Coordinates of C-alpha atoms and ligand atoms in Angstrom, one line a residue:
M12 CA 58.9 45.0 -232.6
T13 CA 57.2 46.8 -235.6
D14 CA 55.4 43.8 -237.1
L15 CA 53.6 42.8 -233.9
R16 CA 49.9 42.0 -234.2
T17 CA 47.5 41.2 -231.4
V18 CA 44.3 39.1 -231.6
H19 CA 42.1 39.4 -228.6
V20 CA 40.0 36.4 -227.6
P21 CA 37.0 37.8 -225.7
L22 CA 35.9 34.9 -223.5
G23 CA 34.7 36.9 -220.4
D24 CA 36.9 36.0 -217.4
R25 CA 38.9 33.6 -219.6
A26 CA 39.7 36.3 -222.2
Y27 CA 43.3 36.4 -223.5
D28 CA 45.6 38.0 -226.1
I29 CA 47.4 36.3 -228.9
L30 CA 50.6 38.1 -229.8
I31 CA 52.0 37.4 -233.3
G32 CA 55.3 38.7 -234.6
P33 CA 59.1 38.1 -234.8
D34 CA 61.4 37.7 -231.8
L35 CA 58.7 36.9 -229.2
I36 CA 60.7 34.1 -227.8
A37 CA 63.5 36.3 -226.7
G38 CA 61.0 39.0 -225.6
A39 CA 58.7 36.6 -223.8
G40 CA 60.2 37.3 -220.3
A41 CA 59.4 41.0 -220.6
E42 CA 55.9 40.4 -222.0
I43 CA 55.0 37.9 -219.3
A44 CA 56.4 40.0 -216.5
R45 CA 54.2 42.9 -217.7
R46 CA 51.0 40.9 -218.0
L47 CA 51.0 38.1 -215.3
P48 CA 51.6 38.3 -211.6
G49 CA 53.6 35.1 -211.0
K50 CA 57.3 35.2 -210.9
R51 CA 57.8 31.5 -211.5
C52 CA 57.0 29.1 -214.3
A53 CA 57.7 25.6 -215.7
V54 CA 58.8 25.5 -219.3
I55 CA 57.7 22.4 -221.2
T56 CA 59.3 21.7 -224.5
D57 CA 60.7 18.9 -226.8
A58 CA 64.3 18.1 -227.7
N59 CA 64.1 19.5 -231.2
V60 CA 62.7 22.8 -230.1
A61 CA 64.9 23.0 -227.0
A62 CA 68.1 22.7 -229.1
L63 CA 67.0 25.7 -231.2
H64 CA 64.9 28.0 -229.0
L65 CA 65.1 27.2 -225.3
G66 CA 68.3 29.2 -224.7
P67 CA 66.9 32.6 -225.8
L68 CA 63.7 32.0 -224.0
M69 CA 65.4 31.1 -220.7
D70 CA 67.7 34.2 -221.0
G71 CA 64.8 36.5 -221.5
L72 CA 62.9 35.0 -218.6
A73 CA 65.9 35.4 -216.3
K74 CA 66.4 39.0 -217.4
A75 CA 62.7 39.7 -216.5
G76 CA 63.3 38.1 -213.1
I77 CA 61.1 35.1 -213.8
N78 CA 62.4 31.8 -212.3
A79 CA 61.9 29.0 -214.9
A80 CA 62.2 25.3 -214.5
P81 CA 62.6 23.6 -218.0
L82 CA 61.5 20.1 -218.9
V83 CA 62.6 18.6 -222.2
L84 CA 60.6 15.7 -223.6
A85 CA 61.1 13.5 -226.6
P86 CA 59.7 15.0 -229.8
G87 CA 56.7 13.5 -231.7
E88 CA 53.1 12.4 -231.3
K89 CA 54.1 9.5 -229.0
T90 CA 54.9 12.0 -226.3
K91 CA 51.1 12.6 -225.7
R92 CA 50.8 9.6 -223.4
F93 CA 49.5 9.3 -219.8
E94 CA 53.1 8.7 -218.7
D95 CA 54.1 12.0 -220.2
L96 CA 51.2 13.8 -218.5
V97 CA 52.4 12.3 -215.2
A98 CA 56.0 13.6 -215.9
V99 CA 54.7 17.1 -216.6
C100 CA 52.5 17.2 -213.5
D101 CA 55.3 15.9 -211.3
H102 CA 57.7 18.5 -212.8
V103 CA 55.3 21.3 -212.0
L104 CA 54.9 20.1 -208.5
E105 CA 58.6 19.5 -207.9
A106 CA 59.3 23.1 -209.1
R107 CA 56.9 24.1 -206.2
L108 CA 54.7 26.2 -208.5
E109 CA 51.5 27.5 -207.1
R110 CA 48.2 28.4 -208.7
G111 CA 49.2 31.9 -209.7
D112 CA 52.4 30.6 -211.4
A113 CA 52.4 29.4 -215.0
V114 CA 53.0 26.4 -217.1
L115 CA 54.6 27.5 -220.4
A116 CA 54.5 25.3 -223.5
L117 CA 57.3 26.0 -226.0
G118 CA 56.8 23.7 -229.0
G119 CA 54.3 22.3 -231.5
G120 CA 50.8 21.0 -230.9
V121 CA 52.1 17.9 -229.1
I122 CA 53.8 20.0 -226.3
G123 CA 50.9 22.5 -226.3
D124 CA 48.1 19.8 -225.9
L125 CA 50.1 17.9 -223.2
S126 CA 51.2 20.9 -221.2
G127 CA 47.8 22.5 -221.4
F128 CA 46.2 19.4 -220.0
A129 CA 48.7 19.4 -217.1
A130 CA 48.0 23.1 -216.5
G131 CA 44.3 22.4 -216.5
I132 CA 44.5 19.8 -213.7
V133 CA 47.5 20.5 -211.5
R134 CA 46.2 22.4 -208.4
R135 CA 42.8 22.3 -210.2
G136 CA 44.0 24.7 -212.8
M137 CA 47.1 26.8 -213.2
R138 CA 48.0 29.7 -215.5
F139 CA 49.0 28.6 -218.9
I140 CA 51.1 30.3 -221.6
Q141 CA 51.3 28.9 -225.1
M142 CA 54.4 29.6 -227.1
P143 CA 53.7 27.7 -230.3
T144 CA 56.7 27.1 -232.6
S145 CA 55.1 25.1 -235.5
L146 CA 52.8 26.8 -238.0
L147 CA 50.1 24.3 -237.1
A148 CA 50.3 25.2 -233.5
Q149 CA 50.4 29.0 -234.2
V150 CA 47.3 29.0 -236.3
D151 CA 45.3 26.2 -234.7
S152 CA 46.2 24.1 -231.6
S153 CA 47.4 27.0 -229.4
V154 CA 44.1 28.9 -229.7
G155 CA 40.8 27.7 -228.3
G156 CA 41.6 25.8 -225.1
K157 CA 41.4 22.2 -226.2
T158 CA 44.0 20.1 -224.5
G159 CA 44.6 16.4 -224.2
I160 CA 46.5 13.2 -224.7
N161 CA 46.2 10.0 -226.7
T162 CA 45.3 6.6 -225.3
R163 CA 45.3 3.1 -226.8
H164 CA 41.7 3.8 -227.8
G165 CA 42.6 6.7 -230.1
K166 CA 43.9 10.2 -230.4
N167 CA 42.9 13.1 -228.1
L168 CA 40.4 11.0 -226.1
V169 CA 41.3 12.3 -222.7
G170 CA 41.7 16.0 -221.9
V171 CA 40.1 19.2 -220.6
F172 CA 39.1 22.6 -222.0
H173 CA 41.6 25.0 -220.5
Q174 CA 42.1 28.3 -222.2
P175 CA 45.6 29.8 -222.1
D176 CA 46.2 33.2 -220.4
L177 CA 48.5 34.3 -223.1
V178 CA 49.7 33.1 -226.5
L179 CA 53.0 34.3 -227.9
A180 CA 53.5 33.2 -231.5
D181 CA 57.1 34.0 -232.6
T182 CA 56.8 34.0 -236.4
R183 CA 60.6 33.9 -236.9
A184 CA 60.8 30.7 -234.9
L185 CA 59.1 29.1 -237.9
D186 CA 62.3 29.6 -239.9
T187 CA 63.8 26.5 -238.3
L188 CA 60.7 24.4 -239.1
S189 CA 61.1 21.9 -242.0
E190 CA 59.5 22.9 -245.3
R191 CA 57.2 19.9 -245.0
E192 CA 55.9 20.8 -241.5
F193 CA 55.4 24.4 -242.7
R194 CA 53.4 23.3 -245.7
A195 CA 51.3 21.0 -243.5
G196 CA 50.5 23.9 -241.2
Y197 CA 49.6 26.0 -244.2
A198 CA 46.8 23.6 -245.0
E199 CA 45.1 24.8 -241.8
V200 CA 45.7 28.4 -242.8
A201 CA 44.0 27.8 -246.2
K202 CA 41.2 26.0 -244.3
Y203 CA 40.0 29.3 -242.6
G204 CA 39.6 30.9 -246.0
L205 CA 37.7 27.9 -247.4
I206 CA 35.4 27.7 -244.4
D207 CA 34.0 31.3 -244.5
R208 CA 36.6 33.8 -245.6
P209 CA 36.7 33.8 -249.4
D210 CA 38.6 37.1 -249.4
F211 CA 41.3 35.6 -247.2
F212 CA 41.6 32.6 -249.6
A213 CA 42.0 34.9 -252.5
W214 CA 44.6 36.9 -250.6
L215 CA 46.5 33.6 -250.0
E216 CA 46.4 32.7 -253.6
S217 CA 48.3 35.9 -254.4
N218 CA 50.5 36.1 -251.3
W219 CA 51.4 32.5 -250.3
R220 CA 55.0 32.8 -251.5
A221 CA 55.6 35.7 -249.2
V222 CA 53.9 33.9 -246.3
F223 CA 56.3 31.0 -246.8
A224 CA 59.3 33.4 -247.1
G225 CA 58.5 35.1 -243.8
G226 CA 58.1 38.8 -243.0
R227 CA 55.0 40.9 -242.8
Q228 CA 52.7 38.6 -244.9
R229 CA 53.5 35.7 -242.7
V230 CA 52.5 37.7 -239.7
E231 CA 49.3 38.8 -241.5
A232 CA 48.3 35.2 -242.5
I233 CA 48.9 33.9 -239.0
A234 CA 47.0 36.8 -237.4
A235 CA 44.1 36.3 -239.8
S236 CA 44.0 32.6 -239.0
C237 CA 44.1 33.2 -235.3
Q238 CA 41.2 35.7 -235.7
A239 CA 39.2 33.2 -237.7
K240 CA 39.8 30.5 -235.1
A241 CA 39.1 32.9 -232.2
D242 CA 35.7 33.9 -233.8
V243 CA 34.6 30.3 -234.0
V244 CA 35.8 29.6 -230.5
V245 CA 34.0 32.6 -229.0
A246 CA 30.8 31.5 -230.8
D247 CA 31.0 27.9 -229.6
E248 CA 33.7 27.4 -227.0
R249 CA 32.9 23.8 -226.2
E250 CA 32.0 22.6 -229.7
T251 CA 28.3 22.0 -229.4
G252 CA 27.6 23.5 -232.9
P253 CA 29.5 25.7 -235.4
R254 CA 33.0 24.9 -234.0
A255 CA 32.6 21.7 -236.0
L256 CA 33.2 23.7 -239.2
L257 CA 36.9 23.7 -238.2
N258 CA 36.8 20.0 -239.1
L259 CA 36.6 20.8 -242.8
G260 CA 38.7 18.2 -244.6
H261 CA 39.3 16.4 -241.3
T262 CA 36.9 13.5 -241.5
F263 CA 38.6 12.3 -244.7
G264 CA 42.0 13.5 -243.4
H265 CA 41.7 11.5 -240.1
A266 CA 40.7 8.4 -242.0
L267 CA 43.8 8.7 -244.2
E268 CA 46.0 9.2 -241.2
A269 CA 44.5 6.1 -239.6
A270 CA 44.8 4.2 -242.9
T271 CA 48.5 5.0 -243.1
G272 CA 49.1 3.9 -239.5
Y273 CA 49.8 7.5 -238.3
D274 CA 53.2 7.0 -240.0
S275 CA 54.5 10.6 -240.4
A276 CA 57.0 9.5 -243.0
R277 CA 54.0 8.7 -245.3
L278 CA 51.5 11.4 -244.2
V279 CA 51.4 14.2 -241.6
H280 CA 48.2 15.7 -240.3
G281 CA 48.1 18.8 -242.5
E282 CA 48.8 16.7 -245.6
G283 CA 45.8 14.5 -244.7
V284 CA 43.8 17.7 -244.2
A285 CA 44.9 19.1 -247.6
I286 CA 43.7 15.9 -249.4
G287 CA 40.6 15.8 -247.2
M288 CA 39.6 19.4 -248.1
V289 CA 40.0 18.7 -251.8
L290 CA 37.9 15.5 -251.3
A291 CA 35.3 17.6 -249.4
Y292 CA 35.1 20.0 -252.4
R293 CA 35.1 17.3 -255.0
F294 CA 32.4 15.3 -253.1
S295 CA 30.3 18.5 -252.7
A296 CA 30.6 19.1 -256.5
R297 CA 29.6 15.4 -257.1
M298 CA 26.5 16.0 -254.9
N299 CA 25.8 19.2 -257.0
L300 CA 26.3 21.4 -254.0
A301 CA 29.3 23.2 -255.2
S302 CA 30.7 23.9 -258.7
P303 CA 33.5 21.7 -260.0
D304 CA 35.4 25.0 -260.8
D305 CA 35.6 25.7 -257.0
A306 CA 37.0 22.2 -256.4
E307 CA 39.5 22.7 -259.1
R308 CA 40.5 26.1 -257.7
V309 CA 41.1 24.7 -254.3
E310 CA 43.1 21.8 -255.6
Q311 CA 45.2 24.1 -257.8
H312 CA 46.1 26.3 -254.9
L313 CA 47.0 23.5 -252.5
R314 CA 49.0 21.6 -255.2
G315 CA 50.7 24.9 -256.1
V316 CA 52.1 25.3 -252.5
G317 CA 53.4 21.7 -252.7
L318 CA 50.7 19.9 -250.7
P319 CA 49.3 16.5 -251.7
T320 CA 45.7 16.7 -253.0
R321 CA 44.8 13.2 -254.2
L322 CA 44.6 9.7 -252.7
S323 CA 47.2 8.6 -255.3
D324 CA 49.6 11.2 -253.8
I325 CA 50.0 9.0 -250.7
D326 CA 53.0 6.7 -251.1
G327 CA 52.6 3.0 -250.3
G328 CA 49.0 2.7 -251.3
L329 CA 45.8 2.6 -249.2
P330 CA 43.7 -0.2 -247.8
P331 CA 40.4 -1.1 -249.5
T332 CA 37.6 1.4 -249.5
D333 CA 35.5 -0.5 -246.9
I334 CA 38.5 -0.1 -244.5
L335 CA 38.6 3.6 -245.3
M336 CA 34.8 3.7 -244.5
K337 CA 35.4 2.0 -241.2
H338 CA 37.9 4.8 -240.3
I339 CA 35.5 7.4 -241.4
A340 CA 32.8 5.9 -239.2
Q341 CA 35.2 5.8 -236.3
D342 CA 35.8 9.5 -236.6
K343 CA 33.6 11.1 -233.9
K344 CA 31.3 12.8 -236.4
V345 CA 28.9 9.9 -236.8
S346 CA 25.3 9.7 -235.7
R347 CA 23.0 6.7 -236.3
G348 CA 24.1 5.4 -239.7
A349 CA 24.2 8.8 -241.5
L350 CA 27.6 10.5 -241.6
T351 CA 28.2 14.1 -240.5
F352 CA 30.6 15.9 -242.9
I353 CA 31.6 19.4 -243.5
L354 CA 30.6 20.1 -247.0
T355 CA 30.6 23.3 -249.1
R356 CA 28.6 25.4 -251.5
G357 CA 31.8 27.1 -252.8
V358 CA 35.0 28.8 -251.6
G359 CA 34.3 30.3 -248.2
R360 CA 30.9 28.6 -247.9
A361 CA 31.3 25.5 -245.8
F362 CA 28.4 24.0 -243.8
I363 CA 27.7 21.1 -241.5
A364 CA 25.9 18.3 -243.4
A365 CA 24.5 15.8 -240.8
D366 CA 22.8 13.4 -243.2
V367 CA 25.4 12.2 -245.7
P368 CA 24.6 8.7 -246.9
P369 CA 27.6 6.3 -246.4
A370 CA 26.9 4.7 -249.8
E371 CA 27.5 8.0 -251.6
V372 CA 30.8 8.4 -249.8
F373 CA 31.8 4.8 -250.6
N374 CA 31.1 5.2 -254.3
F375 CA 32.9 8.6 -254.4
L376 CA 36.0 7.1 -252.8
E377 CA 36.0 4.2 -255.2
E378 CA 36.1 6.7 -258.1
E379 CA 38.8 8.8 -256.4
R380 CA 41.1 5.8 -256.0
I381 CA 41.5 5.6 -259.7
P382 CA 44.6 7.9 -260.4
Ligands
NAD425 N1 44.3 21.5 -229.3 C1 43.9 21.7 -230.5 O1 42.9 22.4 -230.7 C2 44.6 21.0 -231.6 C3 44.3 21.4 -232.9 C4 45.1 20.8 -233.9 C5 46.1 19.9 -233.6 N2 46.3 19.5 -232.3 C6 47.3 18.5 -232.0 O2 48.6 19.1 -232.4 C7 49.5 18.0 -232.6 C8 50.3 18.3 -233.9 O3 51.0 19.5 -233.8 P1 52.3 19.8 -234.6 O4 52.0 19.6 -236.0 O5 52.8 21.1 -234.2 O6 53.2 18.6 -234.1 P2 54.5 18.5 -233.2 O7 54.3 19.2 -231.9 O8 54.9 17.1 -233.2 O9 55.6 19.3 -234.0 C9 56.0 18.8 -235.3 C10 57.5 18.6 -235.4 O10 58.2 19.9 -235.5 C11 59.2 20.1 -234.5 N3 59.2 21.5 -234.3 C12 58.2 22.3 -233.7 N4 58.6 23.6 -233.8 C13 59.8 23.6 -234.4 C14 60.6 24.7 -234.8 N5 60.3 26.0 -234.7 N6 61.8 24.3 -235.5 C15 62.1 23.1 -235.7 N7 61.3 22.0 -235.4 C16 60.2 22.3 -234.8 C17 58.7 19.2 -233.4 O11 59.8 18.9 -232.6 C18 58.1 18.0 -234.1 O12 59.2 17.1 -234.5 C19 48.7 16.8 -232.7 O13 48.9 16.0 -231.5 C20 47.3 17.2 -232.7 O14 46.4 16.4 -232.1 C21 45.6 20.1 -231.3
ZN426 ZN1 43.8 19.9 -238.2

């Protein structure tokens, strides 16, 4: 494995490695046997991923002498329910796993969030291995220890912080991901450049085609993203401060996801984030915080890779602006009337703005609706 990269997440007694490279699914058995003591695990995955990647994983685990009990769930966000949490917990207990054994998540962020939550609570905390198979999961959700499920009150409202013991990101597994899902995950890759790594953003502007094609640049981009996320997580593991910067583009993005009824045919998360980041730059320019050239540069790159960047790019129209504002206020970054947004002074210069007047946002969105 020549292209293998390792990012270490130094969190004291919860420290772990993220391995990034091709063929880590087939090689997982050997890697796990070398690093972790347990000889048993539960593998949680979804039907799409199981059809493509479960076989090679199970073969590799068996060869390494690891006994694995697979559980295949329905794909999609609707699998992050209490019922699914119960199913995963029961599966782990039925497999008679003990604390030193591991729960292994093979899939996108849905499987990772759900399995990580189960691993965090069964037997008061079991070992947890993330094997992210979507780009979003490889650069974002598998790193940092946030786990959880959705309830009828909203997304990700019930969960625990539970860091993985190991993350294995097989970059070749992304070859089977749809182009649209890959692009959506790429929005989060670009986000790390836009937050505080201008050199990385410039590198992406020159290398994004190679990142999409696979190979060494893909490994590089994912490793740089994991490093960026790890740095933020180490500085603020439980999001009491700077971890909020990771929400760049997300207040607008979440509002757009809500306004389109979380209908993935219309908008997937990363697409909402792409539009949200462009809105954050355009709003920052409107507030004379950043230059319009930077907003233009960000939009040009995201549009160039094929992501939506404007409200008018969303098929089927949007509800009136006052409804969008309600969704923005419902997003958790609100305190006493003023809105907290991640704004920017330029590429790689994002900051937390805790005092954004709602009326300014309203007027801005009214203007933005005009195509
Ligand atoms: N914990 C965190 O810090 C964090 C951060 C960001 C997002 N999330 C969560 O992550 C979830 C979204 O993750 P996602 O975008 O990976 O969604 P997902 O898990 O639903 O995966 C997207 C789709 O791609 C399919 N898929 C995954 N890997 C594949 C592969 N290699 N080949 C073919 N198909 C594949 C899945 O079956 C699914 O249909 C959301 O629930 C979100 O809340 C969590
Ligand atoms: Zn996101």
